[in-house]
Every structure is written in C-alpha cells, then in structure tokens.
CSV table of C-alpha atoms in Angstrom, one decimal:
chain,number,residue,atom,x,y,z
H,17,MET,CA,78.0,152.0,72.5
H,18,MET,CA,78.4,148.5,74.0
H,19,GLN,CA,81.9,149.5,75.1
H,20,ILE,CA,80.5,152.5,76.9
H,21,ILE,CA,77.9,150.5,78.6
H,22,LEU,CA,80.4,147.8,79.8
H,23,GLY,CA,82.8,150.6,81.0
H,24,ILE,CA,80.1,152.2,83.0
H,25,GLY,CA,79.1,148.9,84.4
H,26,ALA,CA,82.7,148.1,85.4
H,27,ALA,CA,83.0,151.6,87.0
H,28,LEU,CA,80.0,151.2,89.1
H,29,LEU,CA,80.6,147.6,90.2
H,30,PRO,CA,83.2,148.1,92.9
H,31,GLY,CA,81.2,151.0,94.5
H,32,ILE,CA,78.0,148.8,94.6
H,33,VAL,CA,79.9,145.9,96.1
H,34,LEU,CA,81.3,148.1,98.8
H,35,LEU,CA,77.9,149.7,99.4
H,36,VAL,CA,76.3,146.2,99.9
H,37,TYR,CA,79.2,145.3,102.3
H,38,ILE,CA,78.8,148.3,104.6
H,39,TYR,CA,75.0,147.9,104.6
H,40,ILE,CA,75.3,144.3,105.6
H,41,LYS,CA,77.9,145.3,108.4
H,42,ASP,CA,75.1,147.5,109.9
H,43,LYS,CA,73.7,144.6,112.0
H,44,TYR,CA,71.8,146.3,114.7
H,45,GLN,CA,69.6,148.7,112.9
H,46,ARG,CA,70.0,148.9,109.2
H,47,GLU,CA,69.3,152.2,107.3
H,48,PRO,CA,66.4,152.5,104.8
H,49,LEU,CA,67.5,151.7,101.4
H,50,LEU,CA,66.0,155.2,100.2
H,51,GLN,CA,68.4,156.8,102.7
H,52,ILE,CA,71.3,154.8,101.2
H,53,LEU,CA,70.4,156.0,97.7
H,54,LYS,CA,70.0,159.6,98.8
H,55,GLY,CA,73.5,159.4,100.4
H,56,VAL,CA,74.9,158.2,97.0
H,57,LEU,CA,73.2,161.1,95.2
H,58,PHE,CA,74.7,163.6,97.7
H,59,GLY,CA,78.0,162.1,97.0
H,60,ALA,CA,77.6,162.4,93.3
H,61,LEU,CA,76.6,166.1,93.7
H,62,SER,CA,79.8,166.6,95.8
H,63,CYS,CA,81.8,166.2,92.6
H,64,VAL,CA,80.6,169.6,91.5
H,65,VAL,CA,81.7,171.1,94.8
H,66,ALA,CA,85.0,169.4,94.6
H,67,ILE,CA,85.7,170.7,91.1
H,68,ALA,CA,84.9,174.2,92.2
H,69,PHE,CA,87.4,174.0,95.2
H,70,ALA,CA,90.1,172.5,93.0
H,71,THR,CA,89.7,175.1,90.4
H,72,LEU,CA,90.0,177.8,93.0
H,73,PHE,CA,93.1,176.3,94.6
H,74,GLU,CA,94.6,176.0,91.0
H,75,PHE,CA,93.8,179.6,90.3
H,76,LEU,CA,95.5,180.6,93.6
H,77,GLY,CA,98.6,178.7,92.5
H,78,LEU,CA,98.5,176.1,95.3
H,79,TYR,CA,99.1,173.4,92.8
H,80,GLY,CA,99.5,172.7,89.1
H,81,ILE,CA,98.2,170.0,86.8
H,82,GLU,CA,101.6,169.2,85.6
H,83,TYR,CA,104.4,168.6,88.0
H,84,THR,CA,108.0,167.6,87.8
H,85,SER,CA,109.1,167.3,91.4
H,86,ILE,CA,108.1,165.4,94.6
H,87,GLY,CA,107.0,168.6,96.1
H,88,GLY,CA,104.8,169.3,93.1
H,89,ALA,CA,103.4,165.9,93.3
H,90,PHE,CA,102.5,166.3,97.0
H,91,ALA,CA,100.9,169.8,96.3
H,92,THR,CA,98.7,168.3,93.5
H,93,ALA,CA,97.8,165.4,95.8
H,94,PHE,CA,96.6,167.5,98.6
H,95,PHE,CA,95.3,170.8,97.0
H,96,GLY,CA,94.2,169.2,93.7
H,97,ALA,CA,92.5,166.1,95.3
H,98,ALA,CA,92.5,165.5,98.9
H,99,VAL,CA,91.5,168.9,100.3
H,100,PRO,CA,88.8,169.7,97.7
H,101,GLU,CA,87.3,166.3,97.5
H,102,GLU,CA,87.2,165.5,101.3
H,103,SER,CA,85.9,169.0,102.0
H,104,ALA,CA,83.0,168.6,99.5
H,105,LYS,CA,82.2,165.2,100.8
H,106,LEU,CA,82.0,166.6,104.4
H,107,ILE,CA,79.8,169.5,103.3
H,108,MET,CA,77.3,167.1,101.5
H,109,LEU,CA,77.5,164.7,104.4
H,110,TYR,CA,76.6,167.5,106.8
H,111,LEU,CA,73.8,168.7,104.6
H,112,PHE,CA,72.5,165.1,104.5
H,113,LEU,CA,72.6,164.4,108.1
H,114,ARG,CA,71.8,167.7,109.8
H,115,ARG,CA,68.0,167.0,110.1
H,116,ASN,CA,68.0,163.2,109.3
H,117,ARG,CA,66.1,161.3,111.8
H,118,TYR,CA,67.6,158.0,110.8
H,119,TYR,CA,71.0,159.2,112.0
H,120,ASP,CA,70.8,157.8,115.5
H,121,GLU,CA,73.7,155.3,115.9
H,122,PHE,CA,77.4,155.5,116.0
H,123,PHE,CA,77.7,153.3,113.1
H,124,ASP,CA,75.2,155.4,110.9
H,125,GLY,CA,78.0,158.0,110.7
H,126,ILE,CA,80.2,155.5,108.9
H,127,VAL,CA,77.3,154.1,106.7
H,128,TYR,CA,76.2,157.6,105.5
H,129,ALA,CA,79.7,158.8,105.0
H,130,VAL,CA,80.5,155.7,103.0
H,131,THR,CA,77.3,156.3,100.8
H,132,VAL,CA,78.6,159.9,100.1
H,133,GLY,CA,82.1,158.7,99.5
H,134,LEU,CA,81.1,156.1,97.1
H,135,GLY,CA,78.7,158.3,95.4
H,136,PHE,CA,81.6,160.6,94.7
H,137,ALA,CA,83.9,157.5,93.7
H,138,MET,CA,81.5,156.1,91.3
H,139,VAL,CA,81.0,159.3,89.3
H,140,GLU,CA,84.8,159.8,89.3
H,141,ASN,CA,85.3,156.2,88.2
H,142,ILE,CA,83.0,156.6,85.3
H,143,LEU,CA,84.8,159.6,84.1
H,144,TYR,CA,88.1,157.8,84.2
H,145,VAL,CA,87.1,154.5,82.8
H,146,VAL,CA,84.9,155.7,79.8
H,147,GLN,CA,87.6,158.1,78.6
H,148,ALA,CA,90.5,155.5,78.7
H,149,GLU,CA,91.5,153.6,75.6
H,150,ASP,CA,92.4,150.5,77.7
H,151,TRP,CA,89.3,150.9,79.9
H,152,GLN,CA,89.5,147.4,81.2
H,153,SER,CA,92.9,147.9,82.9
H,154,VAL,CA,91.9,151.2,84.2
H,155,ALA,CA,88.7,149.8,85.6
H,156,LEU,CA,90.6,146.9,87.2
H,157,THR,CA,93.3,149.1,88.8
H,158,ARG,CA,90.7,151.6,90.1
H,159,ALA,CA,88.6,148.8,91.5
H,160,ILE,CA,91.6,147.4,93.6
H,161,PHE,CA,92.9,150.7,94.8
H,162,SER,CA,90.9,153.9,94.0
H,163,VAL,CA,87.4,153.0,94.9
H,164,PRO,CA,88.4,151.1,98.1
H,165,GLY,CA,90.6,154.2,98.9
H,166,HIS,CA,87.5,156.5,98.9
H,167,TYR,CA,85.6,153.8,100.9
H,168,MET,CA,88.5,154.0,103.5
H,169,PHE,CA,88.6,157.7,103.6
H,170,ALA,CA,84.8,157.8,104.2
H,171,VAL,CA,84.9,155.3,107.0
H,172,ILE,CA,87.5,157.4,108.7
H,173,MET,CA,85.4,160.6,108.2
H,174,GLY,CA,82.2,158.8,109.4
H,175,TYR,CA,84.1,157.4,112.5
H,176,PHE,CA,85.0,160.8,113.7
H,177,TYR,CA,81.7,162.5,112.6
H,178,SER,CA,79.8,160.1,114.9
H,179,LEU,CA,82.2,160.8,117.8
H,180,VAL,CA,81.4,164.6,117.4
H,181,SER,CA,77.7,163.9,117.2
H,182,PHE,CA,77.3,161.4,120.0
H,183,ARG,CA,80.1,162.0,122.3
H,184,ASN,CA,80.0,165.7,122.5
H,185,ARG,CA,83.5,166.1,121.5
H,186,GLY,CA,83.2,168.9,119.2
H,187,MET,CA,85.9,171.2,120.2
H,188,TRP,CA,88.7,168.5,120.0
H,189,PHE,CA,87.3,166.0,117.4
H,190,MET,CA,85.6,168.3,115.0
H,191,PRO,CA,88.8,169.2,113.2
H,192,LEU,CA,89.7,165.6,112.8
H,193,VAL,CA,86.5,164.8,110.9
H,194,LEU,CA,88.1,166.6,107.9
H,195,MET,CA,91.8,166.5,108.7
H,196,VAL,CA,92.3,162.7,109.1
H,197,PRO,CA,90.6,161.9,105.8
H,198,ILE,CA,92.6,164.6,104.1
H,199,VAL,CA,95.9,163.2,105.4
H,200,PHE,CA,95.0,159.7,104.4
H,201,HIS,CA,93.8,160.8,101.0
H,202,GLY,CA,96.8,163.1,100.3
H,203,LEU,CA,99.4,160.5,101.2
H,204,PHE,CA,97.5,157.9,99.1
H,205,ASP,CA,97.6,160.1,96.0
H,206,ALA,CA,101.1,161.8,96.8
H,207,ILE,CA,102.9,158.4,96.9
H,208,LEU,CA,101.3,157.2,93.5
H,209,MET,CA,102.0,160.7,91.9
H,210,SER,CA,105.7,160.7,93.1
H,211,GLU,CA,106.2,157.2,91.8
H,212,ALA,CA,105.1,158.3,88.4
H,213,ILE,CA,107.9,160.9,88.1
H,214,ILE,CA,110.7,159.0,89.7
H,215,ALA,CA,113.5,158.1,87.3
H,216,SER,CA,115.2,155.3,89.2
H,217,ASP,CA,113.6,151.8,88.9
H,218,PHE,CA,114.8,150.9,92.3
H,219,VAL,CA,113.3,154.0,94.0
H,220,ARG,CA,110.1,153.6,91.9
H,221,GLY,CA,109.8,150.0,93.2
H,222,MET,CA,110.2,151.2,96.8
H,223,ALA,CA,107.6,153.7,96.3
H,224,VAL,CA,105.3,151.0,95.1
H,225,LEU,CA,106.0,148.9,98.1
H,226,ILE,CA,105.5,152.0,100.5
H,227,PHE,CA,102.1,152.6,98.7
H,228,ILE,CA,101.0,149.0,99.2
H,229,ALA,CA,102.1,149.0,102.9
H,230,PHE,CA,100.3,152.3,103.5
H,231,PHE,CA,97.2,151.0,101.8
H,232,ILE,CA,97.0,147.8,103.8
H,233,TRP,CA,97.7,149.8,107.1
H,234,ALA,CA,95.1,152.3,106.3
H,235,GLN,CA,92.4,149.6,105.5
H,236,ARG,CA,93.2,148.1,108.9
H,237,ARG,CA,92.5,151.4,110.5
H,238,ALA,CA,89.2,151.6,108.7
H,239,LYS,CA,88.3,148.1,109.9
H,240,ASN,CA,89.0,149.0,113.5
H,241,ALA,CA,87.0,152.1,113.1
H,242,ILE,CA,83.9,150.0,111.9
H,243,ARG,CA,84.6,147.4,114.8
H,244,ARG,CA,84.7,150.3,117.5
H,245,HIS,CA,81.5,151.8,116.3
H,246,LEU,CA,79.6,148.6,116.1
H,247,GLU,CA,80.8,147.9,119.7
H,248,ASN,CA,79.7,151.4,120.8
H,249,ASP,CA,76.2,150.7,119.4
H,250,ARG,CA,76.1,147.3,121.0
H,251,LEU,CA,77.0,148.8,124.4
H,252,THR,CA,74.4,151.5,124.0
H,253,MET,CA,71.7,149.0,123.2
H,254,ASN,CA,72.7,146.8,126.2
H,255,ASP,CA,72.6,149.8,128.5
H,256,GLY,CA,69.2,151.0,127.2
H,257,LEU,CA,70.5,154.5,126.5
H,258,GLU,CA,69.1,156.8,123.9
H,259,PHE,CA,71.0,159.6,122.1
C-alpha cells in the first residue's frame, strides 16, 4: 500500500511543479486557482477521449501496438499517441474556454492549455508508474522527459490558441493549434520508439543524441512562446486596449 502511495506521489509531483511554474509566470493577471484545478480536471477527462481515438485508429489499422520497423514506430507514435492525445486535449481545452470569462489575455491560452496538458500527463504518469516493477526509475525518467514533454506540447497549443482567439487569425492559424503540437509530440515519441528497436549500438546512441537535441530545441521554442505572449499582454496593458 505504501509503495502505491509513494508511486502516485512521485507521478504527480513533476506535474504539480510545472503547474506552479506556469502559474507564477502569469505575472500580469493570474488566473483563479479554481480555474487552474478545473483545467486539470478537464485534462484528466481528456484521457478517456484519447483512448477512444487511439482505439478507433488501431481498429482502422493506422498503427499497431507491436512494431518492428522505423515506419511502424512512427505510425504508432503519431496515430497511437500524438494525434489522439493532442486532439483530445484540444477538444477539452475548447470546451473549457468557450464561455470562460477569465480567458482574456494572450498568456491565458498558454496557462489553460498547460493545465489541461498536465492534467492528462498526471493521469498517464500514475498509470505508468504504479504498474511498473521498478517504479522509481520509471517515475524519474518520466519526470525528466515525459511530463515536461506534455507541458511543452501544451505551451505550443496554447500559444496558437490565443493567436486565433485574440488576433483573428482563424483561417490561417486554426490548423496550427492542433498540427504543431501533433508534430512535436509525434517526433518526440517516434525518436524514442525507433531507438528501442534499433539493433546497432552506434545508431541507437545517435538516436538518443538526436532526441536530446530535439527535446532541448523544443523546450526553447516553448520558452519563446511564453515570452512572446507575456510581451503581447504587456503591450496590450500599456496601450489600454481590451479584447
């Protein structure tokens, strides 16, 4: 029993830390804590939608749970994870924000997308950690890469979501709200899945280096997205404009 409690705590901790981080970054007009918790709940519920999508895609033959080729790894990464999960998160983000009076700043899109994304990530993390025999190493690995990965995908989604909401760029930017997080998420998983089936130690090592380089680059893109929307909100406040 104690192991399960410790495992759940370890699974939740990285998500909580990132929630606190994004909450603190919202320095102009922080969102109510109740709204943060609601966003996490919507994210947790998105797991059910994601499972439904993934099950449908598997039934349609778009991917298989077991794969032996690089192509199979990419198919599983995109159609078994990236497409269903990011689609589910976006659906729940839309349902959460469509009549939300607190969604009134550029940075709010990032904040609420992160709450949804981390709500999903925390539920997923619990499932992985509590079922693992060596739960400590699984919890540590996922705290370093998987949960920050979901955070990163959410920042990118929220960045484009706010551009569509507040810059009236629906026709050109609306597809990017979903497609860019899918590409980031799909490549993230595909590189890891490909590395797992590569026989050559040298090529496997190169795949690991590519993944680390991609992870660092993507995290920098997320930081830039945060900086840009904070700047957009600062300029809006200085100009005395209202959305």
